[in-house]
Amino acid sequence: MTASAAPALPAAVIFDMDGLLFDSEILSRDAFLSASSEIGRAASEADFLVMVGRPWTINRVYLQDFFGEALDIEAFGAVWRRHYVAGKATLALKAGVVEFLDHLDALKIPRAICTSSVHEDVAFNLALHGLAHRFDAVIASGDYTKGKPAPDPFLRAAEVLGVDPSECLALEDSHNGVRAAAAAGMRTVMVPDLLPATDEIRALCRLVAADLHEVRTHLTP
């Protein structure tokens, strides 16, 4: 997203949450590996990365195939969740979040969170860092029919904000999130977290940025 690539300010900004606003993908990864170890099954970071940016409805099918039909995946999900919740109090904010939100305030640009996580997690994360009042809407699991990489979550976010999807700037850290935002017709920017940008993903993005500080420098009147 350069000055020539995006001559007009977006009408709204749509944020992913995990790995983009909060350092929660690392927390989820560590919880997944701990849960796998607890049930006596071997798993690696690569096995986790396949699931990044996708909803539980898709990931539970993947995990059932990965671990085998004999394992109760809902029970495993509960163990994973327990390990995740145990570490949530240490959840860190990603670089540049507050400064970016301040910049949007100055520009009077509305914004929403669009995530595969549940509303409970969004509320906890925002409250932990005092950010609940900084977003105009939250679109989370249960608010759309199909999760990322389908465009449904982003289309729903645009609908709630009353903005055409093509006039929205979408910020994502995952491949599936980028695919979803691009499919929704949004100006898409990737800020990589655990997954680097591939050639496919770069082709879908206006910009691949190091952090939100860099994205902010491109968002000028």
CSV table of C-alpha atoms in Angstrom, one decimal, residues 5-219:
chain,number,residue,atom,x,y,z
A,5,ALA,CA,-1.5,2.3,-4.7
A,6,ALA,CA,-4.0,3.7,-2.2
A,7,PRO,CA,-4.6,7.4,-3.1
A,8,ALA,CA,-7.7,7.7,-0.9
A,9,LEU,CA,-8.1,6.9,2.8
A,10,PRO,CA,-10.3,3.9,3.5
A,11,ALA,CA,-13.8,4.4,4.8
A,12,ALA,CA,-13.1,1.9,7.6
A,13,VAL,CA,-10.3,-0.4,8.9
A,14,ILE,CA,-11.0,-4.0,9.7
A,15,PHE,CA,-8.5,-5.7,12.1
A,16,ASP,CA,-7.9,-9.3,12.6
A,17,MET,CA,-7.2,-10.0,16.3
A,18,ASP,CA,-4.9,-12.9,17.0
A,19,GLY,CA,-1.4,-12.3,15.9
A,20,LEU,CA,-2.3,-8.8,14.6
A,21,LEU,CA,-3.5,-6.9,17.7
A,22,PHE,CA,-2.4,-9.3,20.4
A,23,ASP,CA,0.5,-11.8,20.6
A,24,SER,CA,-2.0,-14.6,21.0
A,25,GLU,CA,-1.0,-16.9,18.2
A,26,ILE,CA,2.2,-17.7,20.1
A,27,LEU,CA,0.2,-18.3,23.2
A,28,SER,CA,-2.2,-20.6,21.2
A,29,ARG,CA,0.8,-22.5,19.7
A,30,ASP,CA,2.4,-23.1,23.0
A,31,ALA,CA,-1.0,-24.2,24.5
A,32,PHE,CA,-1.5,-26.6,21.5
A,33,LEU,CA,1.9,-28.2,22.0
A,34,SER,CA,1.4,-28.5,25.7
A,35,ALA,CA,-2.0,-30.1,25.2
A,36,SER,CA,-0.7,-32.6,22.7
A,37,SER,CA,2.1,-33.5,25.1
A,38,GLU,CA,-0.4,-33.9,27.9
A,39,ILE,CA,-2.5,-36.5,25.9
A,40,GLY,CA,0.7,-38.3,24.9
A,41,ARG,CA,0.6,-37.3,21.2
A,42,ALA,CA,3.5,-35.9,19.2
A,43,ALA,CA,2.8,-32.6,17.5
A,44,SER,CA,5.0,-29.8,16.0
A,45,GLU,CA,4.8,-26.1,15.3
A,46,ALA,CA,4.2,-26.9,11.7
A,47,ASP,CA,1.2,-29.0,12.6
A,48,PHE,CA,-0.2,-25.9,14.5
A,49,LEU,CA,0.5,-23.4,11.7
A,50,VAL,CA,-1.9,-25.2,9.3
A,51,MET,CA,-4.7,-24.0,11.6
A,52,VAL,CA,-3.8,-20.4,11.9
A,53,GLY,CA,-6.5,-18.0,11.0
A,54,ARG,CA,-9.2,-20.8,10.6
A,55,PRO,CA,-12.3,-21.3,12.8
A,56,TRP,CA,-12.7,-24.3,15.1
A,57,THR,CA,-15.3,-25.9,12.8
A,58,ILE,CA,-12.5,-26.4,10.1
A,59,ASN,CA,-9.7,-27.1,12.6
A,60,ARG,CA,-11.6,-29.8,14.4
A,61,VAL,CA,-11.8,-31.8,11.2
A,62,TYR,CA,-8.1,-31.3,10.6
A,63,LEU,CA,-7.3,-32.4,14.1
A,64,GLN,CA,-9.5,-35.5,13.9
A,65,ASP,CA,-7.6,-36.6,10.8
A,66,PHE,CA,-4.3,-35.6,12.4
A,67,PHE,CA,-4.8,-37.5,15.7
A,68,GLY,CA,-7.0,-40.2,14.4
A,69,GLU,CA,-10.7,-41.2,14.9
A,70,ALA,CA,-10.0,-42.8,18.3
A,71,LEU,CA,-9.3,-39.4,19.9
A,72,ASP,CA,-12.2,-37.3,21.3
A,73,ILE,CA,-11.4,-34.0,19.6
A,74,GLU,CA,-13.8,-32.0,21.7
A,75,ALA,CA,-12.0,-33.3,24.8
A,76,PHE,CA,-8.7,-32.4,23.3
A,77,GLY,CA,-10.0,-28.9,22.4
A,78,ALA,CA,-10.9,-28.5,26.1
A,79,VAL,CA,-7.4,-29.4,27.2
A,80,TRP,CA,-6.0,-27.0,24.6
A,81,ARG,CA,-8.3,-24.3,25.8
A,82,ARG,CA,-7.3,-24.9,29.5
A,83,HIS,CA,-3.6,-24.4,28.6
A,84,TYR,CA,-4.5,-21.3,26.6
A,85,VAL,CA,-6.5,-19.7,29.3
A,86,ALA,CA,-3.8,-20.4,31.9
A,87,GLY,CA,-1.5,-18.1,30.0
A,88,LYS,CA,-3.9,-15.4,28.9
A,89,ALA,CA,-2.9,-13.0,31.8
A,90,THR,CA,0.5,-12.6,30.2
A,91,LEU,CA,-1.0,-11.7,26.7
A,92,ALA,CA,1.1,-8.9,25.1
A,93,LEU,CA,-0.1,-6.2,22.8
A,94,LYS,CA,1.5,-6.2,19.3
A,95,ALA,CA,3.8,-3.3,18.3
A,96,GLY,CA,2.1,-0.1,17.1
A,97,VAL,CA,-1.5,-1.0,18.1
A,98,VAL,CA,-2.2,2.0,20.3
A,99,GLU,CA,-0.5,4.5,18.0
A,100,PHE,CA,-2.4,3.1,15.0
A,101,LEU,CA,-5.7,3.5,16.8
A,102,ASP,CA,-4.8,7.0,17.9
A,103,HIS,CA,-4.1,7.7,14.2
A,104,LEU,CA,-7.5,6.4,13.2
A,105,ASP,CA,-9.1,8.6,15.8
A,106,ALA,CA,-7.4,11.6,14.4
A,107,LEU,CA,-8.5,10.7,10.9
A,108,LYS,CA,-12.0,9.9,12.2
A,109,ILE,CA,-12.0,6.4,10.5
A,110,PRO,CA,-14.2,3.8,12.1
A,111,ARG,CA,-12.9,0.3,12.7
A,112,ALA,CA,-13.9,-3.2,13.6
A,113,ILE,CA,-12.4,-6.5,14.8
A,114,CYS,CA,-13.0,-9.5,12.5
A,115,THR,CA,-11.8,-12.7,14.1
A,116,SER,CA,-12.2,-16.5,14.2
A,117,SER,CA,-12.0,-16.4,18.0
A,118,VAL,CA,-15.1,-16.3,20.3
A,119,HIS,CA,-16.5,-13.1,21.7
A,120,GLU,CA,-15.4,-14.1,25.2
A,121,ASP,CA,-11.8,-14.0,24.1
A,122,VAL,CA,-12.1,-10.7,22.3
A,123,ALA,CA,-13.7,-9.1,25.4
A,124,PHE,CA,-11.0,-10.5,27.7
A,125,ASN,CA,-8.2,-9.3,25.4
A,126,LEU,CA,-9.6,-5.8,24.9
A,127,ALA,CA,-10.3,-5.4,28.6
A,128,LEU,CA,-6.8,-6.6,29.6
A,129,HIS,CA,-5.3,-3.7,27.6
A,130,GLY,CA,-8.1,-1.2,28.1
A,131,LEU,CA,-9.1,-1.2,24.4
A,132,ALA,CA,-12.8,-2.1,24.5
A,133,HIS,CA,-13.9,1.5,23.7
A,134,ARG,CA,-11.5,1.8,20.7
A,135,PHE,CA,-13.5,-0.4,18.3
A,136,ASP,CA,-16.9,0.3,16.7
A,137,ALA,CA,-17.8,-3.3,16.2
A,138,VAL,CA,-16.6,-6.9,16.9
A,139,ILE,CA,-17.3,-9.7,14.4
A,140,ALA,CA,-16.4,-13.0,16.0
A,141,SER,CA,-17.2,-16.7,15.8
A,142,GLY,CA,-20.9,-17.2,15.5
A,143,ASP,CA,-21.5,-14.0,13.7
A,144,TYR,CA,-21.1,-15.4,10.2
A,145,THR,CA,-21.9,-18.6,8.3
A,146,LYS,CA,-18.5,-19.6,6.9
A,147,GLY,CA,-15.2,-18.7,8.6
A,148,LYS,CA,-11.9,-17.6,7.1
A,149,PRO,CA,-10.6,-18.2,4.4
A,150,ALA,CA,-14.2,-17.6,3.2
A,151,PRO,CA,-15.0,-13.8,2.9
A,152,ASP,CA,-18.1,-14.0,5.1
A,153,PRO,CA,-16.5,-12.6,8.3
A,154,PHE,CA,-15.1,-9.5,6.5
A,155,LEU,CA,-18.3,-9.0,4.5
A,156,ARG,CA,-20.2,-9.0,7.8
A,157,ALA,CA,-17.8,-6.5,9.3
A,158,ALA,CA,-18.4,-4.1,6.4
A,159,GLU,CA,-22.1,-4.6,6.6
A,160,VAL,CA,-22.2,-3.8,10.4
A,161,LEU,CA,-20.1,-0.6,9.8
A,162,GLY,CA,-22.2,0.4,6.9
A,163,VAL,CA,-19.3,0.6,4.5
A,164,ASP,CA,-18.7,-1.0,1.0
A,165,PRO,CA,-16.1,-3.8,1.3
A,166,SER,CA,-14.1,-2.2,-1.5
A,167,GLU,CA,-13.6,0.9,0.7
A,168,CYS,CA,-12.3,-1.0,3.7
A,169,LEU,CA,-8.7,-1.6,4.6
A,170,ALA,CA,-8.2,-5.1,6.1
A,171,LEU,CA,-5.2,-5.9,8.3
A,172,GLU,CA,-4.3,-9.6,8.7
A,173,ASP,CA,-1.4,-11.7,9.9
A,174,SER,CA,-2.4,-15.1,8.5
A,175,HIS,CA,-2.6,-16.6,5.0
A,176,ASN,CA,-6.2,-17.6,5.5
A,177,GLY,CA,-7.1,-14.2,6.8
A,178,VAL,CA,-5.5,-12.5,3.8
A,179,ARG,CA,-7.4,-14.9,1.5
A,180,ALA,CA,-10.7,-14.0,3.2
A,181,ALA,CA,-10.1,-10.3,3.1
A,182,ALA,CA,-9.0,-10.3,-0.5
A,183,ALA,CA,-12.0,-12.5,-1.5
A,184,ALA,CA,-14.3,-9.9,0.2
A,185,GLY,CA,-12.8,-7.3,-2.1
A,186,MET,CA,-11.0,-5.3,0.6
A,187,ARG,CA,-7.7,-3.5,0.3
A,188,THR,CA,-5.6,-6.1,2.1
A,189,VAL,CA,-2.4,-5.6,4.1
A,190,MET,CA,-0.5,-8.4,5.8
A,191,VAL,CA,1.6,-7.9,9.0
A,192,PRO,CA,3.2,-11.4,9.3
A,193,ASP,CA,3.3,-13.0,12.7
A,194,LEU,CA,4.1,-16.7,12.7
A,195,LEU,CA,3.6,-17.2,9.0
A,196,PRO,CA,5.8,-15.3,6.4
A,197,ALA,CA,4.2,-14.0,3.2
A,198,THR,CA,4.3,-16.3,0.3
A,199,ASP,CA,4.2,-15.3,-3.4
A,200,GLU,CA,0.5,-16.1,-3.5
A,201,ILE,CA,-0.2,-14.0,-0.4
A,202,ARG,CA,1.9,-11.0,-1.6
A,203,ALA,CA,-0.1,-11.0,-4.8
A,204,LEU,CA,-3.3,-10.5,-2.8
A,205,CYS,CA,-1.9,-7.7,-0.7
A,206,ARG,CA,-1.4,-4.0,-1.2
A,207,LEU,CA,1.4,-4.1,1.3
A,208,VAL,CA,3.3,-6.6,3.5
A,209,ALA,CA,4.5,-4.6,6.5
A,210,ALA,CA,6.8,-5.3,9.4
A,211,ASP,CA,4.4,-4.0,12.0
A,212,LEU,CA,1.5,-1.6,12.5
A,213,HIS,CA,3.9,1.3,12.8
A,214,GLU,CA,4.8,0.8,9.2
A,215,VAL,CA,1.2,0.5,8.1
A,216,ARG,CA,0.4,3.8,9.8
A,217,THR,CA,3.0,5.7,7.8
A,218,HIS,CA,1.1,4.7,4.6
A,219,LEU,CA,-2.2,5.8,6.0
